[in-house]
Amino acid sequence: MRYRWRGVIEEYRAYLPVTEKTPVITLLEGNTPLIEARNLAEYISLPLRLFLKYEGANPTGSFKDRGMTVAISKALEEGAKAVICASTGNTSASAAAYGAKAKLPVIVIIPEGAIALGKLAQALLHNAKVIAIEGNFDSALRIVVEISQRYPVTLVNSLNPYRIEGQKTAAFEISDVLGDAPTFHAIPVGNAGNITAYWKGYREYYNLGINKKLPKMLGFQAAGAAPIVEGHPIENPQTIATAIRIGNPASWRYAVKARDESGGLIEKVTDEEILEAYKLISSLEGIFCEPASAACVAGVMKKHKEGYFKGYEGETIVCTLTGHGLKDPQLAVNVAPTSFVTAPPDVQKVVKLIGL
Ligand code: F0G
């Protein structure tokens, strides 16, 4: 074998809190495509080089796998008997998969009726114990934090620092491909772990002299779930992008730090703007992502319209597409610009419908 990607722990071992004693639990996550989105950039007349980091290409279909490989490996090393998380869906899918691989029992607490079916299917098939609470993500997070403090179960939400450590490898990969950090990095913000992780990764490469520059971090929340933008927790967050339907992010102050230290911003985009970006990414670039992922592209489109990128012509901007569109196929079918027509099994009739 000439070359084989070994997963983020082996590929970035020197930058991660692991030792030879750490049992590495991996599904060979990472090494996701960084795709230049020329069609989209042209369509929106963006005079920068736009790249999409397609994290939906991870084993369970989201960026969570980067953090989960480290969190589950360390949990195993530290003798955990079970792991627990609250989730809007992707964390639970990832924890369930890596827990299965590690033979560790996984408990997931989700907001009832508020996670995409594909994510629920993953948690169930990987055999996690799934509890749907009559509440939102924020109440689920409060419950798992308390349980993990009182019982011998390890928390694998992004409050667990190993999650952030693993997730920062996405910033390394982008830098390794581009040869430096991009000028801007746009990212959706929910519980705010990922923006924290990227900023940590970019800072580490910069401090080591591997990168020559630091990006401006551009975070985007959904308008109905934008506590950081509004400056206070949102009691009853609402958005079609269920993955980021969060009213009181755990890593709030680290997100603010990433914004301020990088000279970036955290703003909000409406569900309409999110859905427009979601459809453009799939129709112009052939990439199927989640609505939550599209929030960062929606944000870039909005900031571009406001003239924010003036003076940065030719510079690079990376958007993280955090999760795979197949997680929520019903939504895709509901909002797709076209539907299908039915026809009898007859060549002439089908030809007529095609319009040939
Ligand atoms: N995009 C997707 C697809 C997500 O699943 C999440 C978070 C985010 C963006 C936001 O990332 O929380 O680090 O700011 N999903 C978590 C979950 C909350 O439970 O799966 P963040």
Tab-separated table of C-alpha atoms and ligand atoms in Angstrom:
chain	number	residue	atom	x	y	z
A	1	MET	CA	0.000	0.000	0.000
A	2	ARG	CA	1.498	3.345	-1.032
A	3	TYR	CA	-0.617	5.788	0.877
A	4	ARG	CA	-3.441	5.493	3.303
A	5	TRP	CA	-5.038	8.277	5.352
A	6	ARG	CA	-4.915	7.110	8.963
A	7	GLY	CA	-7.504	9.362	10.618
A	8	VAL	CA	-6.923	12.654	12.403
A	9	ILE	CA	-5.189	11.272	15.505
A	10	GLU	CA	-2.390	9.561	13.569
A	11	GLU	CA	-2.097	12.295	10.956
A	12	TYR	CA	-1.870	15.096	13.539
A	13	ARG	CA	-0.612	13.141	16.552
A	14	ALA	CA	2.072	15.736	17.385
A	15	TYR	CA	-0.606	18.384	17.947
A	16	LEU	CA	-3.030	16.282	19.980
A	17	PRO	CA	-3.151	15.254	23.659
A	18	VAL	CA	-2.505	11.561	22.980
A	19	THR	CA	0.336	9.241	23.962
A	20	GLU	CA	1.454	5.777	22.834
A	21	LYS	CA	-0.836	4.468	25.555
A	22	THR	CA	-3.959	6.042	24.085
A	23	PRO	CA	-6.117	3.399	22.374
A	24	VAL	CA	-6.926	5.048	19.052
A	25	ILE	CA	-10.555	4.663	18.095
A	26	THR	CA	-10.917	5.889	14.540
A	27	LEU	CA	-13.217	5.545	11.558
A	28	LEU	CA	-10.538	7.246	9.423
A	29	GLU	CA	-12.254	10.610	9.721
A	30	GLY	CA	-10.804	13.810	8.271
A	31	ASN	CA	-9.054	14.438	4.950
A	32	THR	CA	-12.307	15.919	3.701
A	33	PRO	CA	-12.468	17.728	0.351
A	34	LEU	CA	-11.618	21.418	0.122
A	35	ILE	CA	-13.490	22.308	-3.029
A	36	GLU	CA	-13.123	25.566	-4.921
A	37	ALA	CA	-16.614	26.895	-5.600
A	38	ARG	CA	-16.065	28.805	-8.833
A	39	ASN	CA	-19.659	28.572	-10.045
A	40	LEU	CA	-21.039	29.908	-6.796
A	41	ALA	CA	-18.455	32.694	-6.561
A	42	GLU	CA	-19.253	33.721	-10.119
A	43	TYR	CA	-23.011	33.554	-9.520
A	44	ILE	CA	-22.810	35.911	-6.564
A	45	SER	CA	-20.035	38.008	-8.198
A	46	LEU	CA	-17.678	37.400	-5.314
A	47	PRO	CA	-14.199	38.568	-6.366
A	48	LEU	CA	-12.454	36.254	-3.878
A	49	ARG	CA	-11.438	32.611	-4.203
A	50	LEU	CA	-14.183	30.712	-2.404
A	51	PHE	CA	-13.497	27.245	-0.996
A	52	LEU	CA	-15.938	24.845	0.652
A	53	LYS	CA	-14.590	22.461	3.295
A	54	TYR	CA	-17.013	19.587	2.920
A	55	GLU	CA	-17.253	18.028	6.349
A	56	GLY	CA	-20.275	15.992	5.281
A	57	ALA	CA	-17.668	13.632	3.798
A	58	ASN	CA	-16.677	12.419	7.266
A	59	PRO	CA	-17.650	8.839	8.238
A	60	THR	CA	-20.870	9.768	10.047
A	61	GLY	CA	-21.543	12.734	7.788
A	62	SER	CA	-20.439	15.641	9.956
A	63	PHE	CA	-17.415	17.416	11.451
A	64	LYS	CA	-18.201	15.903	14.840
A	65	ASP	CA	-16.141	12.827	13.947
A	66	ARG	CA	-12.903	14.801	14.259
A	67	GLY	CA	-13.647	15.609	17.868
A	68	MET	CA	-15.254	12.303	18.659
A	69	THR	CA	-12.240	10.190	17.675
A	70	VAL	CA	-10.192	12.065	20.289
A	71	ALA	CA	-12.939	12.250	22.941
A	72	ILE	CA	-13.797	8.543	22.710
A	73	SER	CA	-10.144	7.439	22.568
A	74	LYS	CA	-9.360	9.493	25.684
A	75	ALA	CA	-12.513	8.283	27.456
A	76	LEU	CA	-11.380	4.717	26.850
A	77	GLU	CA	-7.849	5.513	28.002
A	78	GLU	CA	-9.195	7.089	31.179
A	79	GLY	CA	-11.324	4.038	31.947
A	80	ALA	CA	-14.779	5.423	31.165
A	81	LYS	CA	-17.632	2.976	31.520
A	82	ALA	CA	-20.074	4.944	29.349
A	83	VAL	CA	-20.355	8.268	27.526
A	84	ILE	CA	-23.205	10.740	27.342
A	85	CYS	CA	-24.105	13.760	25.226
A	86	ALA	CA	-26.913	16.154	24.428
A	87	SER	CA	-27.399	16.754	20.754
A	88	THR	CA	-29.277	18.400	17.943
A	89	GLY	CA	-28.413	15.180	16.081
A	90	ASN	CA	-24.908	15.094	14.683
A	91	THR	CA	-23.038	14.759	17.954
A	92	SER	CA	-25.314	11.881	18.922
A	93	ALA	CA	-24.752	10.133	15.577
A	94	SER	CA	-20.997	10.508	15.916
A	95	ALA	CA	-20.855	9.516	19.602
A	96	ALA	CA	-22.992	6.466	18.845
A	97	ALA	CA	-20.723	5.358	15.996
A	98	TYR	CA	-17.404	5.869	17.801
A	99	GLY	CA	-18.872	4.399	20.979
A	100	ALA	CA	-19.868	1.292	19.034
A	101	LYS	CA	-16.345	0.988	17.653
A	102	ALA	CA	-14.913	1.397	21.177
A	103	LYS	CA	-17.485	-0.980	22.691
A	104	LEU	CA	-18.514	1.791	25.066
A	105	PRO	CA	-22.184	2.291	25.948
A	106	VAL	CA	-23.511	5.614	24.618
A	107	ILE	CA	-26.388	7.631	26.037
A	108	VAL	CA	-27.790	10.487	23.969
A	109	ILE	CA	-30.345	13.071	24.985
A	110	ILE	CA	-32.094	14.841	22.138
A	111	PRO	CA	-34.860	17.441	21.918
A	112	GLU	CA	-38.015	15.546	20.999
A	113	GLY	CA	-39.202	16.077	17.440
A	114	ALA	CA	-36.411	18.529	16.682
A	115	ILE	CA	-33.667	16.460	15.070
A	116	ALA	CA	-33.399	15.325	11.464
A	117	LEU	CA	-34.467	11.738	10.847
A	118	GLY	CA	-31.147	10.598	9.387
A	119	LYS	CA	-29.346	11.569	12.592
A	120	LEU	CA	-31.855	9.740	14.765
A	121	ALA	CA	-31.529	6.697	12.500
A	122	GLN	CA	-27.754	6.704	13.007
A	123	ALA	CA	-27.940	6.920	16.804
A	124	LEU	CA	-30.488	4.116	16.923
A	125	LEU	CA	-28.717	1.782	14.525
A	126	HIS	CA	-25.394	2.248	16.308
A	127	ASN	CA	-27.297	1.108	19.365
A	128	ALA	CA	-27.111	4.170	21.581
A	129	LYS	CA	-29.599	4.616	24.384
A	130	VAL	CA	-31.680	7.488	23.032
A	131	ILE	CA	-33.808	9.649	25.290
A	132	ALA	CA	-35.929	12.347	23.670
A	133	ILE	CA	-36.777	15.021	26.175
A	134	GLU	CA	-39.737	17.344	26.027
A	135	GLY	CA	-37.511	20.386	25.847
A	136	ASN	CA	-34.862	21.956	23.633
A	137	PHE	CA	-31.128	21.373	23.201
A	138	ASP	CA	-30.223	23.784	25.978
A	139	SER	CA	-32.253	21.853	28.550
A	140	ALA	CA	-30.804	18.569	27.238
A	141	LEU	CA	-27.290	19.968	27.717
A	142	ARG	CA	-28.058	21.040	31.286
A	143	ILE	CA	-29.276	17.521	32.045
A	144	VAL	CA	-26.226	15.710	30.634
A	145	VAL	CA	-23.804	18.066	32.373
A	146	GLU	CA	-25.480	17.343	35.693
A	147	ILE	CA	-25.595	13.577	35.076
A	148	SER	CA	-21.920	13.490	34.100
A	149	GLN	CA	-21.039	15.305	37.332
A	150	ARG	CA	-23.024	12.904	39.507
A	151	TYR	CA	-22.603	9.537	37.781
A	152	PRO	CA	-19.691	7.631	36.217
A	153	VAL	CA	-20.417	8.654	32.639
A	154	THR	CA	-18.106	10.814	30.528
A	155	LEU	CA	-19.494	13.880	28.805
A	156	VAL	CA	-18.610	14.024	25.090
A	157	ASN	CA	-20.217	17.341	24.212
A	158	SER	CA	-17.778	20.055	23.130
A	159	LEU	CA	-17.446	21.126	26.784
A	160	ASN	CA	-15.087	18.151	26.754
A	161	PRO	CA	-11.771	19.754	25.693
A	162	TYR	CA	-10.752	16.671	23.686
A	163	ARG	CA	-13.570	17.426	21.269
A	164	ILE	CA	-12.122	20.861	20.524
A	165	GLU	CA	-8.645	19.353	20.148
A	166	GLY	CA	-9.861	16.941	17.478
A	167	GLN	CA	-11.949	19.491	15.657
A	168	LYS	CA	-9.058	21.922	15.296
A	169	THR	CA	-7.516	19.487	12.775
A	170	ALA	CA	-9.877	20.866	10.122
A	171	ALA	CA	-7.982	24.175	10.309
A	172	PHE	CA	-4.722	22.219	9.895
A	173	GLU	CA	-6.032	20.396	6.819
A	174	ILE	CA	-7.187	23.627	5.178
A	175	SER	CA	-3.823	25.255	5.876
A	176	ASP	CA	-1.947	22.203	4.583
A	177	VAL	CA	-3.869	22.353	1.297
A	178	LEU	CA	-3.777	26.128	0.796
A	179	GLY	CA	-0.222	26.538	2.075
A	180	ASP	CA	-1.383	29.113	4.626
A	181	ALA	CA	-4.527	30.168	6.455
A	182	PRO	CA	-7.248	31.710	4.290
A	183	THR	CA	-7.943	35.431	4.694
A	184	PHE	CA	-11.470	34.698	5.926
A	185	HIS	CA	-13.009	31.623	7.470
A	186	ALA	CA	-16.824	31.472	7.606
A	187	ILE	CA	-18.577	28.966	9.831
A	188	PRO	CA	-22.041	28.286	11.279
A	189	VAL	CA	-22.322	28.786	15.034
A	190	GLY	CA	-24.550	26.690	17.280
A	191	ASN	CA	-23.059	25.558	20.565
A	192	ALA	CA	-19.934	27.464	19.425
A	193	GLY	CA	-17.454	24.597	19.822
A	194	ASN	CA	-16.402	24.484	16.194
A	195	ILE	CA	-15.531	28.172	15.773
A	196	THR	CA	-13.522	27.785	19.001
A	197	ALA	CA	-11.724	24.747	17.584
A	198	TYR	CA	-10.877	26.328	14.216
A	199	TRP	CA	-9.512	29.436	15.884
A	200	LYS	CA	-7.364	27.258	18.151
A	201	GLY	CA	-6.059	25.305	15.166
A	202	TYR	CA	-5.240	28.394	13.144
A	203	ARG	CA	-3.511	30.006	16.135
A	204	GLU	CA	-1.391	26.907	16.758
A	205	TYR	CA	-0.168	26.709	13.146
A	206	TYR	CA	0.549	30.441	13.247
A	207	ASN	CA	2.452	30.284	16.537
A	208	LEU	CA	4.544	27.404	15.202
A	209	GLY	CA	5.381	29.424	12.094
A	210	ILE	CA	3.680	26.865	9.833
A	211	ASN	CA	1.189	29.546	8.752
A	212	LYS	CA	2.183	33.123	8.019
A	213	LYS	CA	-1.230	34.627	8.692
A	214	LEU	CA	-4.376	34.275	10.761
A	215	PRO	CA	-7.840	34.325	9.208
A	216	LYS	CA	-10.684	36.612	10.204
A	217	MET	CA	-13.335	34.333	11.711
A	218	LEU	CA	-16.852	34.976	10.407
A	219	GLY	CA	-19.484	33.162	12.489
A	220	PHE	CA	-23.139	32.952	11.502
A	221	GLN	CA	-26.126	32.068	13.647
A	222	ALA	CA	-29.712	31.523	12.496
A	223	ALA	CA	-31.789	34.658	13.106
A	224	GLY	CA	-34.244	32.885	15.430
A	225	ALA	CA	-31.411	31.296	17.399
A	226	ALA	CA	-28.796	34.054	17.612
A	227	PRO	CA	-27.934	34.552	21.290
A	228	ILE	CA	-24.380	35.747	20.637
A	229	VAL	CA	-25.595	38.335	18.132
A	230	GLU	CA	-28.416	39.515	20.404
A	231	GLY	CA	-26.160	39.492	23.457
A	232	HIS	CA	-28.409	37.335	25.650
A	233	PRO	CA	-29.619	33.707	25.805
A	234	ILE	CA	-32.682	32.920	23.673
A	235	GLU	CA	-35.351	31.114	25.688
A	236	ASN	CA	-37.107	29.464	22.785
A	237	PRO	CA	-34.774	29.346	19.762
A	238	GLN	CA	-36.370	28.675	16.381
A	239	THR	CA	-34.896	27.900	12.970
A	240	ILE	CA	-35.327	25.467	10.124
A	241	ALA	CA	-31.625	24.663	10.617
A	242	THR	CA	-32.261	22.337	13.577
A	243	ALA	CA	-28.557	21.537	14.010
A	244	ILE	CA	-27.927	25.105	15.235
A	245	ARG	CA	-31.191	25.630	17.103
A	246	ILE	CA	-29.406	26.599	20.309
A	247	GLY	CA	-30.254	29.448	22.674
A	248	ASN	CA	-27.374	29.370	25.147
A	249	PRO	CA	-24.125	28.108	23.580
A	250	ALA	CA	-21.665	26.339	25.886
A	251	SER	CA	-18.601	27.930	24.241
A	252	TRP	CA	-20.150	31.401	23.969
A	253	ARG	CA	-17.192	33.311	25.375
A	254	TYR	CA	-14.651	31.396	23.270
A	255	ALA	CA	-16.637	32.249	20.151
A	256	VAL	CA	-16.570	35.916	21.125
A	257	LYS	CA	-12.837	35.596	21.709
A	258	ALA	CA	-12.302	34.037	18.278
A	259	ARG	CA	-14.334	36.842	16.723
A	260	ASP	CA	-12.504	39.628	18.538
A	261	GLU	CA	-8.961	38.258	18.398
A	262	SER	CA	-9.282	37.556	14.681
A	263	GLY	CA	-10.921	40.871	13.830
A	264	GLY	CA	-13.931	38.980	12.473
A	265	LEU	CA	-17.632	39.039	13.244
A	266	ILE	CA	-20.592	36.949	14.399
A	267	GLU	CA	-23.851	37.829	12.669
A	268	LYS	CA	-27.190	36.264	11.881
A	269	VAL	CA	-28.922	35.056	8.736
A	270	THR	CA	-32.617	34.354	8.227
A	271	ASP	CA	-34.059	30.944	7.398
A	272	GLU	CA	-34.886	32.277	3.902
A	273	GLU	CA	-31.254	33.254	3.372
A	274	ILE	CA	-30.110	29.861	4.683
A	275	LEU	CA	-32.425	27.986	2.313
A	276	GLU	CA	-31.358	30.099	-0.656
A	277	ALA	CA	-27.699	29.285	0.029
A	278	TYR	CA	-28.564	25.604	0.636
A	279	LYS	CA	-30.143	25.375	-2.816
A	280	LEU	CA	-27.347	27.305	-4.562
A	281	ILE	CA	-24.608	25.108	-3.080
A	282	SER	CA	-26.329	21.967	-4.316
A	283	SER	CA	-27.412	23.266	-7.720
A	284	LEU	CA	-24.219	25.165	-8.620
A	285	GLU	CA	-21.528	23.119	-6.907
A	286	GLY	CA	-22.947	19.589	-6.726
A	287	ILE	CA	-22.518	19.549	-2.972
A	288	PHE	CA	-25.325	18.407	-0.719
A	289	CYS	CA	-25.025	19.909	2.757
A	290	GLU	CA	-27.310	20.520	5.709
A	291	PRO	CA	-29.270	23.752	6.083
A	292	ALA	CA	-27.172	24.614	9.162
A	293	SER	CA	-24.029	24.279	7.052
A	294	ALA	CA	-25.434	26.650	4.453
A	295	ALA	CA	-25.730	29.382	7.091
A	296	CYS	CA	-22.093	30.355	6.567
A	297	VAL	CA	-22.487	30.662	2.795
A	298	ALA	CA	-25.661	32.682	3.382
A	299	GLY	CA	-23.607	34.894	5.663
A	300	VAL	CA	-20.897	35.393	3.070
A	301	MET	CA	-23.533	36.304	0.465
A	302	LYS	CA	-25.057	38.820	2.855
A	303	LYS	CA	-21.750	40.410	3.844
A	304	HIS	CA	-20.709	40.595	0.189
A	305	LYS	CA	-23.905	42.493	-0.646
A	306	GLU	CA	-23.022	44.929	2.132
A	307	GLY	CA	-19.598	45.507	0.549
A	308	TYR	CA	-17.697	43.842	3.400
A	309	PHE	CA	-15.147	42.177	1.107
A	310	LYS	CA	-14.138	45.376	-0.749
A	311	GLY	CA	-10.370	45.635	-0.921
A	312	TYR	CA	-9.891	41.857	-0.544
A	313	GLU	CA	-10.181	40.946	-4.236
A	314	GLY	CA	-8.260	37.761	-5.065
A	315	GLU	CA	-7.934	36.710	-1.404
A	316	THR	CA	-9.224	33.355	-0.147
A	317	ILE	CA	-12.301	32.582	1.899
A	318	VAL	CA	-13.197	29.138	3.243
A	319	CYS	CA	-16.714	28.132	4.306
A	320	THR	CA	-17.131	25.017	6.447
A	321	LEU	CA	-20.021	22.867	5.259
A	322	THR	CA	-20.466	21.087	8.568
A	323	GLY	CA	-22.815	18.237	7.704
A	324	HIS	CA	-24.195	16.082	4.899
A	325	GLY	CA	-27.493	16.928	3.200
A	326	LEU	CA	-28.635	13.308	3.368
A	327	LYS	CA	-29.153	13.759	7.101
A	328	ASP	CA	-32.421	15.517	6.300
A	329	PRO	CA	-33.725	14.365	2.900
A	330	GLN	CA	-37.331	15.314	3.637
A	331	LEU	CA	-36.405	18.965	3.966
A	332	ALA	CA	-34.525	18.784	0.668
A	333	VAL	CA	-37.540	17.312	-1.101
A	334	ASN	CA	-39.802	19.944	0.463
A	335	VAL	CA	-37.746	22.948	-0.626
A	336	ALA	CA	-36.265	21.702	-3.916
A	337	PRO	CA	-37.036	24.025	-6.837
A	338	THR	CA	-38.222	21.084	-8.936
A	339	SER	CA	-40.398	18.081	-8.250
A	340	PHE	CA	-40.840	14.924	-10.293
A	341	VAL	CA	-43.595	13.934	-12.668
A	342	THR	CA	-44.980	10.425	-13.004
A	343	ALA	CA	-45.466	8.706	-16.311
A	344	PRO	CA	-46.600	5.363	-17.682
A	345	PRO	CA	-43.800	3.010	-18.857
A	346	ASP	CA	-44.068	4.242	-22.439
A	347	VAL	CA	-41.178	5.717	-24.433
A	348	GLN	CA	-43.290	8.231	-26.378
A	349	LYS	CA	-44.947	9.588	-23.268
A	350	VAL	CA	-41.650	9.854	-21.378
A	351	VAL	CA	-39.994	11.595	-24.365
A	352	LYS	CA	-42.864	14.075	-24.455
A	353	LEU	CA	-42.518	14.801	-20.733
A	354	ILE	CA	-38.766	15.338	-21.125
A	355	GLY	CA	-39.529	17.807	-23.883
A	356	LEU	CA	-37.291	16.206	-26.534
B	1	F0G	N1	-23.490	22.536	11.705
B	1	F0G	C1	-23.971	21.326	12.017
B	1	F0G	C2	-24.381	20.428	10.926
B	1	F0G	C3	-24.050	20.938	13.377
B	1	F0G	O1	-24.519	19.736	13.676
B	1	F0G	C4	-23.649	21.845	14.386
B	1	F0G	C5	-23.755	21.488	15.795
B	1	F0G	C6	-23.144	23.083	13.984
B	1	F0G	C7	-23.084	23.398	12.638
B	1	F0G	C8	-22.674	24.102	14.961
B	1	F0G	O2	-21.464	23.738	15.530
B	1	F0G	O3	-22.212	23.672	17.885
B	1	F0G	O4	-19.799	23.645	17.300
B	1	F0G	O5	-21.163	25.702	16.971
B	1	F0G	N2	-24.334	20.458	16.214
B	1	F0G	C9	-24.340	20.017	17.619
B	1	F0G	C10	-24.964	18.640	17.733
B	1	F0G	C11	-24.912	21.006	18.549
B	1	F0G	O6	-25.508	18.291	18.779
B	1	F0G	O7	-24.881	17.873	16.774
B	1	F0G	P1	-21.115	24.220	17.015
